[in-house]
Amino acid sequence: MTDKKEVILSGIRPTGRLHYGNYFGAIRHFLRLQETDACCYYFIADYHALTTITERQEIYRATLDMLRTYVACGLDPYKSVIYRQSDLPCTAELSLLLGMLTNIGHLERGTTYKDKFTRLQEDPKSEGNPLSYGLLGYPVLMAADILIVRADLVPVGDDQRQHLEMACDIAAKFNHRFGEVLHIPRPLGRDALRLPGLDGSEKMGKSENNTLDLLDPPKTVLDKIKAVPTTTEPAPLDTDSNDPDIVIGKMPSGVGVLYRLLSLLAPEEVYLDYLDQYRKGGKFYGSLKKAVAEYASQFNAPIIESYNDPAHNDDFIKEFLRENAKRVTPVALETVERCREAMGIGHSLYRA
Ligand code: ATP
Ligand code: MG
């Protein structure tokens, strides 16, 4: 790996099972980029999961299971550097350094923090976890994840757009104050996706109980899709466009999710045919749901099969984690050392 190669970095929190939002927002890009000559770093964000998960037994297990799902989706730990965030503890040091120049007001405007703050104001018992310093500082740790490997591109879903912008702002501020040390990644493209939840809410999320998961067997897929709310009357689409980005926003929310899923999973003619039916009106939601469920089950089948392959056991995962931690560590340590030097602390003597 040379410095000239494009560097890709992205992570997923081990807070539950991988769902369609994770796949279409992030993993499908990981897979595409893995086949280029870019240097891809994909990690499991176990430090970040601590803002959500309180049960100590859960995180480690969830991390291994998620890595197994990464592999089942086609991520190759010998093509990409797949590692666990906590195996790179110098990320925490970089986060500390970056925190010194991050404005609290900036962090308080972070969407994840703000949403939780609002929910707690409305109902103090609604959240298991407190409003922690860790949650407030989440975007700083995320900035450290990105900047430590000097990423050019960060393939994430649209829900992470603001956090990525914060990372770029923090890096720019650092460079302005201490010299051109940090590499600033490209901003997220306009085509980044945000998949709504099966409950019709704005975002499918592991912690939201509204997901269609990659490991869901056919019966679960069908039950979940059948339960998508479609009772609202179809609204006129008010556009001739067939582009899912345009039409889905004009549909009742539950119906919009079904069309979004269909556009992602089915051949274009099937999507267009159902769109035509929507425009004509009539009772077709039963058939639409059945079609979406079938395409989703077909999509899941090879992932489930690979996930259950005994070769992808915990030992295999721990082995590649060890190897890949060794590949990413020198890159990361070099960045931290450059930042220490630039800020005036100087090199770490114990690492010398
Ligand atoms: P949690 O609810 O615990 O935050 P999550 O489902 O939001 O979990 P993350 O681990 O936070 O998942 O995010 C992993 C990646 O998946 C990120 O790149 C994020 O942008 C993407 N992602 C998550 N949910 C969606 C979604 N609904 N649509 C598109 N991308 C998504
Ligand atoms: Mg999230």
CSV table of C-alpha atoms and ligand atoms in Angstrom, one decimal:
chain,number,residue,atom,x,y,z
A,1,MET,CA,0.0,0.0,0.0
A,2,THR,CA,1.4,3.4,-1.0
A,3,ASP,CA,0.3,6.8,0.0
A,4,LYS,CA,-0.9,7.5,-3.5
A,5,LYS,CA,-3.8,5.0,-3.3
A,6,GLU,CA,-7.2,6.4,-2.5
A,7,VAL,CA,-7.9,5.6,1.2
A,8,ILE,CA,-11.4,4.6,2.2
A,9,LEU,CA,-12.7,4.4,5.8
A,10,SER,CA,-16.0,3.5,7.3
A,11,GLY,CA,-17.4,1.7,10.3
A,12,ILE,CA,-20.5,0.2,11.7
A,13,ARG,CA,-21.5,0.0,15.4
A,14,PRO,CA,-22.1,-3.5,16.9
A,15,THR,CA,-25.5,-2.4,18.3
A,16,GLY,CA,-27.6,-5.1,16.6
A,17,ARG,CA,-27.9,-7.0,13.4
A,18,LEU,CA,-27.0,-5.5,10.0
A,19,HIS,CA,-30.1,-4.2,8.2
A,20,TYR,CA,-30.9,-3.0,4.7
A,21,GLY,CA,-30.1,0.6,5.7
A,22,ASN,CA,-26.6,-0.5,6.6
A,23,TYR,CA,-26.3,-2.5,3.5
A,24,PHE,CA,-27.6,0.0,0.9
A,25,GLY,CA,-26.2,3.1,2.8
A,26,ALA,CA,-22.8,1.7,3.4
A,27,ILE,CA,-21.9,-2.0,2.8
A,28,ARG,CA,-22.7,-2.0,-0.9
A,29,HIS,CA,-20.2,0.8,-1.4
A,30,PHE,CA,-17.6,-1.1,0.8
A,31,LEU,CA,-18.0,-4.0,-1.6
A,32,ARG,CA,-17.6,-1.9,-4.8
A,33,LEU,CA,-14.6,-0.1,-3.4
A,34,GLN,CA,-12.9,-3.3,-2.2
A,35,GLU,CA,-12.7,-4.4,-5.9
A,36,THR,CA,-10.8,-1.2,-6.9
A,37,ASP,CA,-7.1,-0.6,-6.0
A,38,ALA,CA,-8.1,1.7,-3.1
A,39,CYS,CA,-6.9,0.9,0.4
A,40,CYS,CA,-10.1,0.1,2.3
A,41,TYR,CA,-10.3,0.3,6.1
A,42,TYR,CA,-13.6,-1.1,7.4
A,43,PHE,CA,-14.0,-1.3,11.2
A,44,ILE,CA,-16.5,-2.3,13.8
A,45,ALA,CA,-17.1,0.7,16.0
A,46,ASP,CA,-17.2,-1.0,19.5
A,47,TYR,CA,-16.1,2.2,21.4
A,48,HIS,CA,-19.1,4.0,19.7
A,49,ALA,CA,-21.4,1.2,20.7
A,50,LEU,CA,-20.8,2.0,24.4
A,51,THR,CA,-23.0,5.1,24.0
A,52,THR,CA,-25.9,2.7,23.5
A,53,ILE,CA,-25.2,-0.7,24.9
A,54,THR,CA,-24.9,-1.1,28.7
A,55,GLU,CA,-24.7,-4.9,29.0
A,56,ARG,CA,-21.1,-5.9,29.0
A,57,GLN,CA,-21.7,-9.4,27.6
A,58,GLU,CA,-23.4,-8.0,24.5
A,59,ILE,CA,-20.7,-5.9,22.8
A,60,TYR,CA,-18.0,-8.5,22.2
A,61,ARG,CA,-20.5,-11.1,21.0
A,62,ALA,CA,-22.2,-8.5,18.8
A,63,THR,CA,-18.8,-7.4,17.4
A,64,LEU,CA,-17.9,-11.0,16.3
A,65,ASP,CA,-21.4,-11.6,14.9
A,66,MET,CA,-21.2,-8.4,12.9
A,67,LEU,CA,-17.8,-9.3,11.5
A,68,ARG,CA,-19.2,-12.6,10.5
A,69,THR,CA,-22.0,-10.8,8.7
A,70,TYR,CA,-19.4,-8.5,7.0
A,71,VAL,CA,-17.7,-11.6,5.6
A,72,ALA,CA,-21.1,-13.2,4.7
A,73,CYS,CA,-21.9,-10.0,2.6
A,74,GLY,CA,-18.6,-10.5,0.7
A,75,LEU,CA,-16.2,-8.3,2.6
A,76,ASP,CA,-12.8,-9.9,2.4
A,77,PRO,CA,-10.4,-9.4,5.3
A,78,TYR,CA,-7.5,-10.1,3.0
A,79,LYS,CA,-8.5,-7.4,0.4
A,80,SER,CA,-9.8,-4.9,2.9
A,81,VAL,CA,-8.3,-4.1,6.3
A,82,ILE,CA,-11.2,-5.1,8.6
A,83,TYR,CA,-10.5,-4.3,12.2
A,84,ARG,CA,-12.1,-3.5,15.6
A,85,GLN,CA,-12.0,0.1,16.6
A,86,SER,CA,-10.8,-0.7,20.2
A,87,ASP,CA,-7.8,-2.6,18.7
A,88,LEU,CA,-6.6,0.8,17.7
A,89,PRO,CA,-6.6,2.6,21.0
A,90,CYS,CA,-4.5,5.5,19.7
A,91,THR,CA,-7.8,6.6,18.1
A,92,ALA,CA,-8.9,7.5,21.6
A,93,GLU,CA,-5.7,9.6,22.0
A,94,LEU,CA,-6.4,11.4,18.7
A,95,SER,CA,-10.0,12.0,19.9
A,96,LEU,CA,-8.7,13.6,23.0
A,97,LEU,CA,-6.4,15.9,21.1
A,98,LEU,CA,-9.1,16.9,18.6
A,99,GLY,CA,-11.5,17.5,21.5
A,100,MET,CA,-9.2,20.3,22.7
A,101,LEU,CA,-10.3,22.4,19.7
A,102,THR,CA,-13.9,21.3,19.3
A,103,ASN,CA,-16.5,23.8,20.4
A,104,ILE,CA,-19.2,22.4,22.7
A,105,GLY,CA,-21.9,24.5,21.0
A,106,HIS,CA,-20.9,22.7,17.8
A,107,LEU,CA,-21.3,19.3,19.4
A,108,GLU,CA,-24.7,20.2,21.0
A,109,ARG,CA,-26.0,20.8,17.5
A,110,GLY,CA,-25.1,17.2,16.5
A,111,THR,CA,-28.3,15.4,15.4
A,112,THR,CA,-27.7,12.2,17.5
A,113,TYR,CA,-27.1,14.2,20.7
A,114,LYS,CA,-30.0,16.6,20.0
A,115,ASP,CA,-32.5,13.8,19.3
A,116,LYS,CA,-31.6,12.1,22.5
A,117,PHE,CA,-31.7,15.3,24.5
A,118,THR,CA,-35.2,16.1,23.1
A,119,ARG,CA,-36.5,12.6,23.9
A,120,LEU,CA,-35.2,12.9,27.4
A,121,GLN,CA,-36.8,16.3,27.9
A,122,GLU,CA,-40.1,14.8,26.7
A,123,ASP,CA,-39.9,11.6,28.7
A,124,PRO,CA,-37.0,11.2,31.2
A,125,LYS,CA,-37.6,7.5,31.4
A,126,SER,CA,-37.5,6.9,27.7
A,127,GLU,CA,-33.8,6.2,27.4
A,128,GLY,CA,-31.8,3.5,29.2
A,129,ASN,CA,-28.5,5.3,28.8
A,130,PRO,CA,-27.8,8.8,30.3
A,131,LEU,CA,-26.9,11.8,28.2
A,132,SER,CA,-23.2,11.1,28.4
A,133,TYR,CA,-20.0,12.9,27.7
A,134,GLY,CA,-19.3,10.1,25.3
A,135,LEU,CA,-22.5,10.7,23.3
A,136,LEU,CA,-21.8,14.5,23.1
A,137,GLY,CA,-18.3,13.7,21.9
A,138,TYR,CA,-19.3,11.0,19.4
A,139,PRO,CA,-18.5,13.2,16.4
A,140,VAL,CA,-15.0,13.9,17.8
A,141,LEU,CA,-14.3,10.2,18.1
A,142,MET,CA,-15.7,9.7,14.6
A,143,ALA,CA,-13.4,12.5,13.3
A,144,ALA,CA,-10.5,10.6,14.9
A,145,ASP,CA,-11.6,7.4,13.2
A,146,ILE,CA,-11.5,9.1,9.8
A,147,LEU,CA,-8.5,11.3,10.2
A,148,ILE,CA,-6.3,8.7,11.8
A,149,VAL,CA,-6.0,6.7,8.6
A,150,ARG,CA,-5.9,9.9,6.4
A,151,ALA,CA,-9.1,8.9,4.6
A,152,ASP,CA,-10.0,10.4,1.2
A,153,LEU,CA,-13.5,9.0,1.1
A,154,VAL,CA,-15.9,7.9,3.8
A,155,PRO,CA,-18.8,5.9,2.4
A,156,VAL,CA,-21.6,6.3,4.9
A,157,GLY,CA,-25.4,6.7,4.7
A,158,ASP,CA,-27.0,10.1,4.5
A,159,ASP,CA,-27.8,10.0,8.3
A,160,GLN,CA,-24.0,10.5,8.9
A,161,ARG,CA,-23.7,13.5,6.6
A,162,GLN,CA,-23.6,16.0,9.5
A,163,HIS,CA,-21.0,14.0,11.5
A,164,LEU,CA,-18.8,13.7,8.4
A,165,GLU,CA,-19.0,17.5,7.9
A,166,MET,CA,-18.0,18.0,11.6
A,167,ALA,CA,-15.0,15.8,11.0
A,168,CYS,CA,-13.9,17.9,8.1
A,169,ASP,CA,-14.5,21.1,10.1
A,170,ILE,CA,-12.4,19.8,13.0
A,171,ALA,CA,-9.6,18.8,10.7
A,172,ALA,CA,-9.7,22.2,9.0
A,173,LYS,CA,-9.5,24.0,12.3
A,174,PHE,CA,-6.6,21.8,13.4
A,175,ASN,CA,-4.7,22.6,10.2
A,176,HIS,CA,-5.4,26.2,10.5
A,177,ARG,CA,-4.0,26.4,14.0
A,178,PHE,CA,-1.2,23.9,13.8
A,179,GLY,CA,-0.2,23.6,10.1
A,180,GLU,CA,-1.3,21.2,7.3
A,181,VAL,CA,-1.1,18.0,9.3
A,182,LEU,CA,-4.5,16.3,8.8
A,183,HIS,CA,-5.8,15.1,5.5
A,184,ILE,CA,-9.4,16.3,4.9
A,185,PRO,CA,-11.7,13.8,3.2
A,186,ARG,CA,-14.1,14.6,0.4
A,187,PRO,CA,-17.6,15.5,1.5
A,188,LEU,CA,-20.4,12.9,1.1
A,189,GLY,CA,-22.0,12.8,-2.3
A,190,ARG,CA,-25.5,13.9,-3.0
A,191,ASP,CA,-26.5,10.3,-3.9
A,192,ALA,CA,-26.0,9.1,-0.3
A,193,LEU,CA,-29.0,7.1,0.8
A,194,ARG,CA,-31.2,7.2,3.9
A,195,LEU,CA,-33.5,4.2,4.0
A,196,PRO,CA,-36.7,4.8,6.1
A,197,GLY,CA,-37.7,2.4,8.8
A,198,LEU,CA,-40.3,-0.3,8.3
A,199,ASP,CA,-42.6,1.6,10.6
A,200,GLY,CA,-42.5,4.5,8.1
A,201,SER,CA,-40.2,6.6,10.3
A,202,GLU,CA,-37.5,8.7,8.7
A,203,LYS,CA,-34.6,6.2,9.3
A,204,MET,CA,-34.2,2.5,9.6
A,205,GLY,CA,-31.8,2.0,12.6
A,206,LYS,CA,-30.4,-0.9,14.7
A,207,SER,CA,-31.5,0.8,17.8
A,208,GLU,CA,-35.0,1.7,16.5
A,209,ASN,CA,-36.7,-1.7,16.3
A,210,ASN,CA,-37.9,-1.0,12.7
A,211,THR,CA,-35.4,-2.9,10.6
A,212,LEU,CA,-35.4,-5.5,7.9
A,213,ASP,CA,-32.2,-7.5,8.6
A,214,LEU,CA,-29.8,-9.2,6.2
A,215,LEU,CA,-30.1,-12.4,8.3
A,216,ASP,CA,-33.9,-12.5,8.5
A,217,PRO,CA,-35.3,-15.8,7.3
A,218,PRO,CA,-38.2,-15.8,4.8
A,219,LYS,CA,-40.9,-16.1,7.4
A,220,THR,CA,-39.6,-13.1,9.4
A,221,VAL,CA,-39.1,-11.1,6.2
A,222,LEU,CA,-42.7,-11.7,5.2
A,223,ASP,CA,-44.1,-10.9,8.7
A,224,LYS,CA,-42.1,-7.7,8.9
A,225,ILE,CA,-43.1,-6.5,5.4
A,226,LYS,CA,-46.8,-7.4,6.0
A,227,ALA,CA,-46.7,-5.2,9.1
A,228,VAL,CA,-45.5,-2.1,7.2
A,229,PRO,CA,-48.3,0.5,7.6
A,230,THR,CA,-50.1,1.0,4.3
A,231,THR,CA,-53.5,2.2,5.5
A,232,THR,CA,-53.2,5.8,4.4
A,233,GLU,CA,-54.9,6.6,1.0
A,234,PRO,CA,-52.4,6.9,-1.9
A,235,ALA,CA,-51.7,10.5,-2.6
A,236,PRO,CA,-51.3,11.7,-6.2
A,237,LEU,CA,-47.7,11.6,-7.2
A,238,ASP,CA,-47.7,15.0,-8.8
A,239,THR,CA,-44.7,14.2,-11.0
A,240,ASP,CA,-44.0,12.3,-14.2
A,241,SER,CA,-40.6,11.2,-12.8
A,242,ASN,CA,-40.0,7.6,-12.0
A,243,ASP,CA,-36.9,8.3,-10.0
A,244,PRO,CA,-37.3,6.7,-6.5
A,245,ASP,CA,-35.6,9.7,-4.9
A,246,ILE,CA,-38.4,11.9,-6.2
A,247,VAL,CA,-41.5,9.7,-6.0
A,248,ILE,CA,-41.0,8.0,-2.7
A,249,GLY,CA,-41.1,11.3,-0.8
A,250,LYS,CA,-44.5,11.9,-2.3
A,251,MET,CA,-46.0,8.6,-1.1
A,252,PRO,CA,-47.5,7.8,2.4
A,253,SER,CA,-44.4,6.9,4.4
A,254,GLY,CA,-45.0,3.1,4.8
A,255,VAL,CA,-45.7,2.8,1.1
A,256,GLY,CA,-42.6,4.8,0.3
A,257,VAL,CA,-40.4,2.2,2.1
A,258,LEU,CA,-41.9,-0.6,0.1
A,259,TYR,CA,-41.2,1.2,-3.2
A,260,ARG,CA,-37.7,2.1,-2.0
A,261,LEU,CA,-37.0,-1.5,-1.2
A,262,LEU,CA,-38.4,-2.6,-4.5
A,263,SER,CA,-36.3,-0.1,-6.4
A,264,LEU,CA,-33.2,-1.5,-4.6
A,265,LEU,CA,-34.0,-5.2,-5.0
A,266,ALA,CA,-36.1,-5.8,-8.0
A,267,PRO,CA,-35.4,-5.5,-11.8
A,268,GLU,CA,-36.3,-2.0,-13.0
A,269,GLU,CA,-39.3,-3.2,-15.0
A,270,VAL,CA,-40.9,-4.7,-11.9
A,271,TYR,CA,-40.5,-1.4,-10.0
A,272,LEU,CA,-41.9,0.6,-12.9
A,273,ASP,CA,-44.8,-1.8,-13.2
A,274,TYR,CA,-45.8,-1.3,-9.5
A,275,LEU,CA,-45.3,2.4,-9.9
A,276,ASP,CA,-47.7,2.4,-12.8
A,277,GLN,CA,-50.2,0.5,-10.5
A,278,TYR,CA,-49.8,3.2,-7.9
A,279,ARG,CA,-50.5,5.9,-10.4
A,280,LYS,CA,-53.7,4.1,-11.5
A,281,GLY,CA,-54.8,3.5,-7.9
A,282,GLY,CA,-56.6,0.3,-6.8
A,283,LYS,CA,-55.9,-2.3,-4.2
A,284,PHE,CA,-52.5,-3.8,-4.9
A,285,TYR,CA,-50.6,-3.4,-1.6
A,286,GLY,CA,-51.0,-7.1,-0.8
A,287,SER,CA,-49.2,-8.0,-4.0
A,288,LEU,CA,-46.6,-5.3,-3.6
A,289,LYS,CA,-45.7,-6.6,-0.1
A,290,LYS,CA,-45.5,-10.1,-1.3
A,291,ALA,CA,-43.2,-9.1,-4.2
A,292,VAL,CA,-40.9,-7.0,-1.8
A,293,ALA,CA,-40.8,-9.9,0.7
A,294,GLU,CA,-39.8,-12.4,-2.0
A,295,TYR,CA,-37.1,-10.2,-3.4
A,296,ALA,CA,-35.7,-9.6,0.1
A,297,SER,CA,-35.7,-13.3,1.0
A,298,GLN,CA,-33.8,-14.0,-2.2
A,299,PHE,CA,-31.4,-11.3,-1.4
A,300,ASN,CA,-30.9,-12.7,2.1
A,301,ALA,CA,-30.5,-16.3,1.1
A,302,PRO,CA,-26.8,-16.4,0.1
A,303,ILE,CA,-25.8,-14.1,3.0
A,304,ILE,CA,-27.5,-16.4,5.5
A,305,GLU,CA,-25.8,-19.4,3.9
A,306,SER,CA,-22.4,-17.8,4.1
A,307,TYR,CA,-23.1,-16.6,7.7
A,308,ASN,CA,-23.8,-20.2,8.7
A,309,ASP,CA,-20.6,-21.5,7.1
A,310,PRO,CA,-18.6,-23.1,9.9
A,311,ALA,CA,-15.4,-21.8,8.3
A,312,HIS,CA,-16.4,-18.3,9.3
A,313,ASN,CA,-16.2,-19.2,13.0
A,314,ASP,CA,-14.9,-17.0,15.9
A,315,ASP,CA,-11.4,-18.3,15.5
A,316,PHE,CA,-11.2,-17.3,11.9
A,317,ILE,CA,-12.5,-13.8,12.8
A,318,LYS,CA,-10.1,-13.4,15.7
A,319,GLU,CA,-7.2,-14.4,13.5
A,320,PHE,CA,-7.9,-11.8,10.8
A,321,LEU,CA,-8.6,-9.2,13.5
A,322,ARG,CA,-5.1,-9.8,14.9
A,323,GLU,CA,-3.5,-9.6,11.4
A,324,ASN,CA,-5.4,-6.5,10.4
A,325,ALA,CA,-4.8,-4.6,13.6
A,326,LYS,CA,-1.1,-5.0,12.7
A,327,ARG,CA,-1.7,-3.5,9.3
A,328,VAL,CA,-3.6,-0.4,10.4
A,329,THR,CA,-1.6,0.4,13.6
A,330,PRO,CA,1.5,1.9,12.0
A,331,VAL,CA,-0.6,4.2,9.8
A,332,ALA,CA,-2.6,5.4,12.8
A,333,LEU,CA,0.3,5.9,15.1
A,334,GLU,CA,2.1,8.0,12.5
A,335,THR,CA,-0.9,10.4,12.3
A,336,VAL,CA,-1.1,10.7,16.1
A,337,GLU,CA,2.6,11.4,16.3
A,338,ARG,CA,2.3,14.1,13.7
A,339,CYS,CA,-0.6,15.7,15.7
A,340,ARG,CA,1.3,15.5,19.0
A,341,GLU,CA,4.3,17.1,17.4
A,342,ALA,CA,2.2,19.8,15.8
A,343,MET,CA,0.5,20.6,19.0
A,344,GLY,CA,3.7,20.9,20.9
A,345,ILE,CA,3.6,17.8,23.1
A,346,GLY,CA,6.3,16.1,21.1
A,347,HIS,CA,6.8,12.4,20.3
A,348,SER,CA,5.6,9.8,22.6
A,349,LEU,CA,8.7,8.4,24.3
A,350,TYR,CA,7.2,5.0,25.2
A,351,ARG,CA,6.4,4.4,21.5
A,352,ALA,CA,9.9,5.3,20.3
B,1,ATP,P1,-27.8,2.6,15.6
B,1,ATP,O1,-29.3,2.7,15.5
B,1,ATP,O2,-27.3,1.8,16.7
B,1,ATP,O3,-27.1,4.0,15.5
B,1,ATP,P2,-27.5,2.3,12.8
B,1,ATP,O4,-28.5,1.3,12.1
B,1,ATP,O5,-27.8,3.7,12.6
B,1,ATP,O6,-27.4,1.8,14.3
B,1,ATP,P3,-24.7,2.7,12.4
B,1,ATP,O7,-23.8,1.6,13.0
B,1,ATP,O8,-24.9,3.9,13.2
B,1,ATP,O9,-26.1,1.9,12.1
B,1,ATP,O10,-24.3,3.1,11.0
B,1,ATP,C1,-23.5,2.2,10.1
B,1,ATP,C2,-23.6,2.7,8.7
B,1,ATP,O11,-24.9,2.4,8.2
B,1,ATP,C3,-23.4,4.2,8.5
B,1,ATP,O12,-22.7,4.4,7.3
B,1,ATP,C4,-24.8,4.8,8.4
B,1,ATP,O13,-24.8,6.0,7.7
B,1,ATP,C5,-25.4,3.6,7.6
B,1,ATP,N1,-26.9,3.6,7.9
B,1,ATP,C6,-27.5,3.3,9.1
B,1,ATP,N2,-28.8,3.4,9.0
B,1,ATP,C7,-29.0,3.8,7.7
B,1,ATP,C8,-30.2,4.0,6.9
B,1,ATP,N3,-31.4,3.9,7.4
B,1,ATP,N4,-30.1,4.4,5.6
B,1,ATP,C9,-28.8,4.5,5.0
B,1,ATP,N5,-27.7,4.3,5.7
B,1,ATP,C10,-27.8,3.9,7.0
B,2,MG,MG,-26.6,5.1,13.8
